[in-house]
Amino acid sequence: MAELAFVHHYQPGKTPASPTLLLLHGTGGNEHDLLGLAPDLLPEAGVLSPRGKVLEHGMPRFFRRLAEGMFDLEDLRVRTAELADFVIAAAAQYGFDAARVIAAGFSNGANIAASIVLLRPGVLHRAVLFRAMVPLVPDPLPLVPGTPVLVSNGRADPIVAAAETERLAALLRDAGAEVTLVLQAAGHHLIPEDLIRAREWLGSSGRSTQGERR
Ligand code: MLT
């Protein structure tokens, strides 16, 4: 078996046709961090959970940043392509359905998931973005028609301002994604309601409830 490009955890889904959750951790996390979310989000799904390759003071991330919220866009593009290629290669190696990969990312992991949605349309069937911000604004803006994306951010997040959440939702909608935006009574950390809403959304038809607020 060829070696895949990321240290990762993989577990198959209930059947080969089951979707696969691509779990993407936040800064300082690893491939084990979000495993506990999978049974809550989509119990029948397989799990592919890579570890980010960039080290910031020893903390794994999925791409370099110059400062909090200031991303190294060249690195982000390269890392986005590498991660998207990893997903495709992992599907071939493990035999899961490459057309049914659903990202669930937190913070830095959510940001690279949004970047995959924008830069590599078609790799992600759907994406759940917890505490996400605008990763980059591609010019020209790609078209990702109909990609369902759930943005689940916190109203009191000291890292992701409300305006940044709006900017992200608008960017994804402009690109044609079906965005559901949920604002939780939370900061940067996840709360149980994030998982409850994400599970509901994943269990729904995938159609958008645009502009939804709570
Ligand atoms: C983080 O701490 O991970 C940031 O808020 C998000 C990022 O740098 O991508």
CSV table of C-alpha atoms and ligand atoms in Angstrom, one decimal:
chain,number,residue,atom,x,y,z
A,1,MET,CA,0.0,0.0,0.0
A,2,ALA,CA,1.3,3.4,-0.9
A,3,GLU,CA,1.9,5.7,2.1
A,4,LEU,CA,-0.7,8.4,2.4
A,5,ALA,CA,0.5,12.0,2.7
A,6,PHE,CA,-0.8,12.7,6.3
A,7,VAL,CA,-0.5,11.0,9.6
A,8,HIS,CA,-4.1,10.1,10.1
A,9,HIS,CA,-6.8,7.9,11.7
A,10,TYR,CA,-9.2,6.0,9.5
A,11,GLN,CA,-12.1,3.9,10.5
A,12,PRO,CA,-14.6,2.5,7.9
A,13,GLY,CA,-18.2,3.3,7.9
A,14,LYS,CA,-21.1,0.8,8.4
A,15,THR,CA,-21.1,0.0,4.6
A,16,PRO,CA,-18.8,0.9,1.7
A,17,ALA,CA,-21.6,3.3,0.6
A,18,SER,CA,-21.7,5.1,3.9
A,19,PRO,CA,-20.4,8.7,3.9
A,20,THR,CA,-17.0,9.5,5.4
A,21,LEU,CA,-16.5,12.3,7.9
A,22,LEU,CA,-13.3,14.2,7.2
A,23,LEU,CA,-12.4,15.5,10.7
A,24,LEU,CA,-10.1,18.5,10.8
A,25,HIS,CA,-8.8,19.6,14.2
A,26,GLY,CA,-8.0,23.1,15.4
A,27,THR,CA,-4.5,24.6,16.2
A,28,GLY,CA,-2.6,22.4,18.6
A,29,GLY,CA,-4.9,19.4,18.0
A,30,ASN,CA,-4.2,16.1,16.3
A,31,GLU,CA,-5.9,13.2,14.5
A,32,HIS,CA,-7.5,12.0,17.7
A,33,ASP,CA,-9.0,15.3,18.8
A,34,LEU,CA,-12.4,15.2,17.1
A,35,LEU,CA,-13.0,11.5,17.0
A,36,GLY,CA,-15.5,11.7,19.8
A,37,LEU,CA,-17.7,14.0,17.6
A,38,ALA,CA,-18.2,11.4,14.9
A,39,PRO,CA,-20.8,9.2,16.7
A,40,ASP,CA,-22.7,12.4,17.6
A,41,LEU,CA,-22.6,13.8,14.1
A,42,LEU,CA,-23.1,10.8,11.8
A,43,PRO,CA,-23.0,7.5,13.6
A,44,GLU,CA,-23.0,5.4,10.4
A,45,ALA,CA,-20.2,7.3,8.7
A,46,GLY,CA,-16.6,6.3,8.3
A,47,VAL,CA,-13.9,8.6,9.7
A,48,LEU,CA,-10.8,10.1,8.1
A,49,SER,CA,-8.9,12.3,10.5
A,50,PRO,CA,-5.6,13.7,9.4
A,51,ARG,CA,-3.1,15.6,11.5
A,52,GLY,CA,-2.1,19.0,10.2
A,53,LYS,CA,1.5,19.1,9.0
A,54,VAL,CA,2.4,22.7,9.9
A,55,LEU,CA,3.9,23.2,13.3
A,56,GLU,CA,3.5,26.5,15.1
A,57,HIS,CA,5.6,26.4,18.2
A,58,GLY,CA,5.1,22.6,18.2
A,59,MET,CA,1.3,22.9,17.6
A,60,PRO,CA,0.0,21.1,14.5
A,61,ARG,CA,-2.1,23.2,12.1
A,62,PHE,CA,-3.3,22.7,8.5
A,63,PHE,CA,-1.6,25.8,7.1
A,64,ARG,CA,0.8,28.6,8.2
A,65,ARG,CA,-0.4,31.9,9.6
A,66,LEU,CA,1.6,35.1,10.0
A,67,ALA,CA,-0.5,36.2,13.1
A,68,GLU,CA,-3.9,35.5,14.6
A,69,GLY,CA,-6.3,35.7,11.7
A,70,MET,CA,-3.6,36.6,9.1
A,71,PHE,CA,-3.0,33.6,6.9
A,72,ASP,CA,0.0,32.8,4.7
A,73,LEU,CA,-2.1,32.5,1.5
A,74,GLU,CA,0.5,30.9,-0.6
A,75,ASP,CA,1.0,28.2,2.0
A,76,LEU,CA,-2.8,27.9,2.4
A,77,ARG,CA,-3.2,27.2,-1.4
A,78,VAL,CA,-0.5,24.5,-1.4
A,79,ARG,CA,-1.8,22.8,1.8
A,80,THR,CA,-5.4,22.9,0.5
A,81,ALA,CA,-4.3,21.1,-2.6
A,82,GLU,CA,-2.3,18.6,-0.6
A,83,LEU,CA,-5.2,17.9,1.7
A,84,ALA,CA,-7.7,17.5,-1.1
A,85,ASP,CA,-5.3,15.1,-2.9
A,86,PHE,CA,-4.9,13.1,0.3
A,87,VAL,CA,-8.7,12.7,0.6
A,88,ILE,CA,-8.9,11.4,-3.0
A,89,ALA,CA,-5.9,9.1,-2.4
A,90,ALA,CA,-7.4,7.8,0.9
A,91,ALA,CA,-10.7,7.0,-0.8
A,92,ALA,CA,-8.9,4.9,-3.4
A,93,GLN,CA,-6.8,3.2,-0.8
A,94,TYR,CA,-9.5,2.4,1.8
A,95,GLY,CA,-12.3,2.0,-0.7
A,96,PHE,CA,-14.7,4.5,0.6
A,97,ASP,CA,-17.0,6.6,-1.7
A,98,ALA,CA,-15.0,9.7,-2.7
A,99,ALA,CA,-18.3,11.4,-3.7
A,100,ARG,CA,-19.6,11.2,-0.1
A,101,VAL,CA,-16.9,12.9,1.9
A,102,ILE,CA,-18.3,15.4,4.5
A,103,ALA,CA,-15.9,17.7,6.3
A,104,ALA,CA,-16.3,18.6,9.9
A,105,GLY,CA,-13.7,21.1,11.0
A,106,PHE,CA,-13.0,23.2,14.0
A,107,SER,CA,-11.3,26.6,13.9
A,108,ASN,CA,-8.1,26.1,11.8
A,109,GLY,CA,-9.6,22.8,10.5
A,110,ALA,CA,-12.8,24.6,9.6
A,111,ASN,CA,-10.8,27.2,7.7
A,112,ILE,CA,-9.0,24.7,5.6
A,113,ALA,CA,-12.3,22.9,4.9
A,114,ALA,CA,-13.7,26.2,3.6
A,115,SER,CA,-10.6,26.6,1.5
A,116,ILE,CA,-11.2,23.1,0.0
A,117,VAL,CA,-14.8,24.1,-0.8
A,118,LEU,CA,-13.6,27.2,-2.6
A,119,LEU,CA,-10.4,25.9,-4.3
A,120,ARG,CA,-11.2,22.3,-4.9
A,121,PRO,CA,-15.0,22.1,-5.7
A,122,GLY,CA,-16.3,18.6,-5.8
A,123,VAL,CA,-13.9,17.1,-3.2
A,124,LEU,CA,-16.3,17.8,-0.3
A,125,HIS,CA,-19.9,16.7,-0.6
A,126,ARG,CA,-20.8,18.8,2.4
A,127,ALA,CA,-19.0,20.8,5.0
A,128,VAL,CA,-19.6,21.5,8.7
A,129,LEU,CA,-17.6,24.5,9.8
A,130,PHE,CA,-17.3,25.2,13.5
A,131,ARG,CA,-15.9,28.6,14.5
A,132,ALA,CA,-14.7,29.4,10.9
A,133,MET,CA,-13.4,32.5,9.3
A,134,VAL,CA,-12.7,33.6,5.7
A,135,PRO,CA,-9.6,31.5,4.7
A,136,LEU,CA,-9.0,33.4,1.5
A,137,VAL,CA,-11.0,35.2,-1.2
A,138,PRO,CA,-10.1,33.6,-4.6
A,139,ASP,CA,-10.1,35.9,-7.6
A,140,PRO,CA,-11.9,35.0,-9.7
A,141,LEU,CA,-14.4,33.5,-7.3
A,142,PRO,CA,-15.0,29.8,-8.2
A,143,LEU,CA,-18.4,28.3,-8.6
A,144,VAL,CA,-19.4,25.6,-6.1
A,145,PRO,CA,-23.0,25.3,-7.0
A,146,GLY,CA,-25.2,23.7,-4.4
A,147,THR,CA,-22.5,22.6,-2.0
A,148,PRO,CA,-24.2,22.5,1.4
A,149,VAL,CA,-22.2,24.2,4.1
A,150,LEU,CA,-23.1,24.7,7.7
A,151,VAL,CA,-21.3,27.5,9.5
A,152,SER,CA,-21.7,27.1,13.3
A,153,ASN,CA,-20.0,30.1,15.0
A,154,GLY,CA,-20.2,31.7,18.4
A,155,ARG,CA,-21.8,35.0,19.1
A,156,ALA,CA,-19.2,35.8,21.7
A,157,ASP,CA,-16.2,34.4,19.9
A,158,PRO,CA,-13.1,36.6,20.8
A,159,ILE,CA,-11.3,35.2,17.7
A,160,VAL,CA,-14.0,35.3,15.1
A,161,ALA,CA,-15.9,38.6,15.0
A,162,ALA,CA,-19.6,38.6,13.9
A,163,ALA,CA,-18.6,40.6,10.8
A,164,GLU,CA,-16.1,37.9,9.9
A,165,THR,CA,-18.8,35.2,10.2
A,166,GLU,CA,-21.1,37.3,7.9
A,167,ARG,CA,-18.2,37.8,5.4
A,168,LEU,CA,-17.6,34.0,5.3
A,169,ALA,CA,-21.3,33.2,4.7
A,170,ALA,CA,-21.5,35.9,2.0
A,171,LEU,CA,-18.4,34.6,0.3
A,172,LEU,CA,-19.6,31.0,0.2
A,173,ARG,CA,-23.1,32.1,-1.0
A,174,ASP,CA,-21.6,34.3,-3.7
A,175,ALA,CA,-19.7,31.2,-4.9
A,176,GLY,CA,-23.0,29.3,-5.0
A,177,ALA,CA,-22.8,27.2,-1.9
A,178,GLU,CA,-26.0,26.5,0.1
A,179,VAL,CA,-25.1,28.1,3.4
A,180,THR,CA,-26.8,27.5,6.7
A,181,LEU,CA,-25.6,29.9,9.3
A,182,VAL,CA,-26.1,29.1,13.0
A,183,LEU,CA,-24.9,31.5,15.7
A,184,GLN,CA,-24.5,29.8,19.0
A,185,ALA,CA,-24.6,31.5,22.4
A,186,ALA,CA,-20.9,30.6,22.8
A,187,GLY,CA,-17.3,31.7,22.4
A,188,HIS,CA,-14.7,29.9,20.4
A,189,HIS,CA,-15.2,26.6,22.2
A,190,LEU,CA,-17.8,24.2,21.0
A,191,ILE,CA,-21.0,23.7,23.1
A,192,PRO,CA,-23.4,20.7,23.0
A,193,GLU,CA,-25.8,22.7,20.8
A,194,ASP,CA,-23.2,22.9,18.0
A,195,LEU,CA,-23.3,19.1,17.7
A,196,ILE,CA,-27.1,18.9,18.1
A,197,ARG,CA,-27.6,21.4,15.3
A,198,ALA,CA,-24.9,19.9,13.1
A,199,ARG,CA,-26.4,16.4,13.6
A,200,GLU,CA,-29.9,17.8,12.6
A,201,TRP,CA,-28.4,19.5,9.6
A,202,LEU,CA,-26.6,16.4,8.5
A,203,GLY,CA,-29.7,14.3,8.9
A,204,SER,CA,-31.7,16.8,6.9
A,205,SER,CA,-32.0,16.6,3.1
A,206,GLY,CA,-29.0,18.9,2.8
A,207,ARG,CA,-31.1,21.7,1.4
A,208,SER,CA,-30.3,25.1,2.7
A,209,THR,CA,-32.1,27.1,5.3
A,210,GLN,CA,-30.5,30.3,4.2
A,211,GLY,CA,-30.3,33.2,6.7
A,212,GLU,CA,-31.3,31.0,9.6
A,213,ARG,CA,-30.4,32.5,13.0
A,214,ARG,CA,-31.0,31.5,16.5
B,1,MLT,C1,-6.9,29.2,15.2
B,1,MLT,O1,-6.5,29.5,16.3
B,1,MLT,O2,-6.7,28.1,14.8
B,1,MLT,C2,-7.4,30.3,14.4
B,1,MLT,O3,-8.4,30.9,15.1
B,1,MLT,C3,-7.9,29.9,13.1
B,1,MLT,C4,-6.7,29.7,12.2
B,1,MLT,O4,-5.7,30.2,12.5
B,1,MLT,O5,-6.9,29.1,11.1
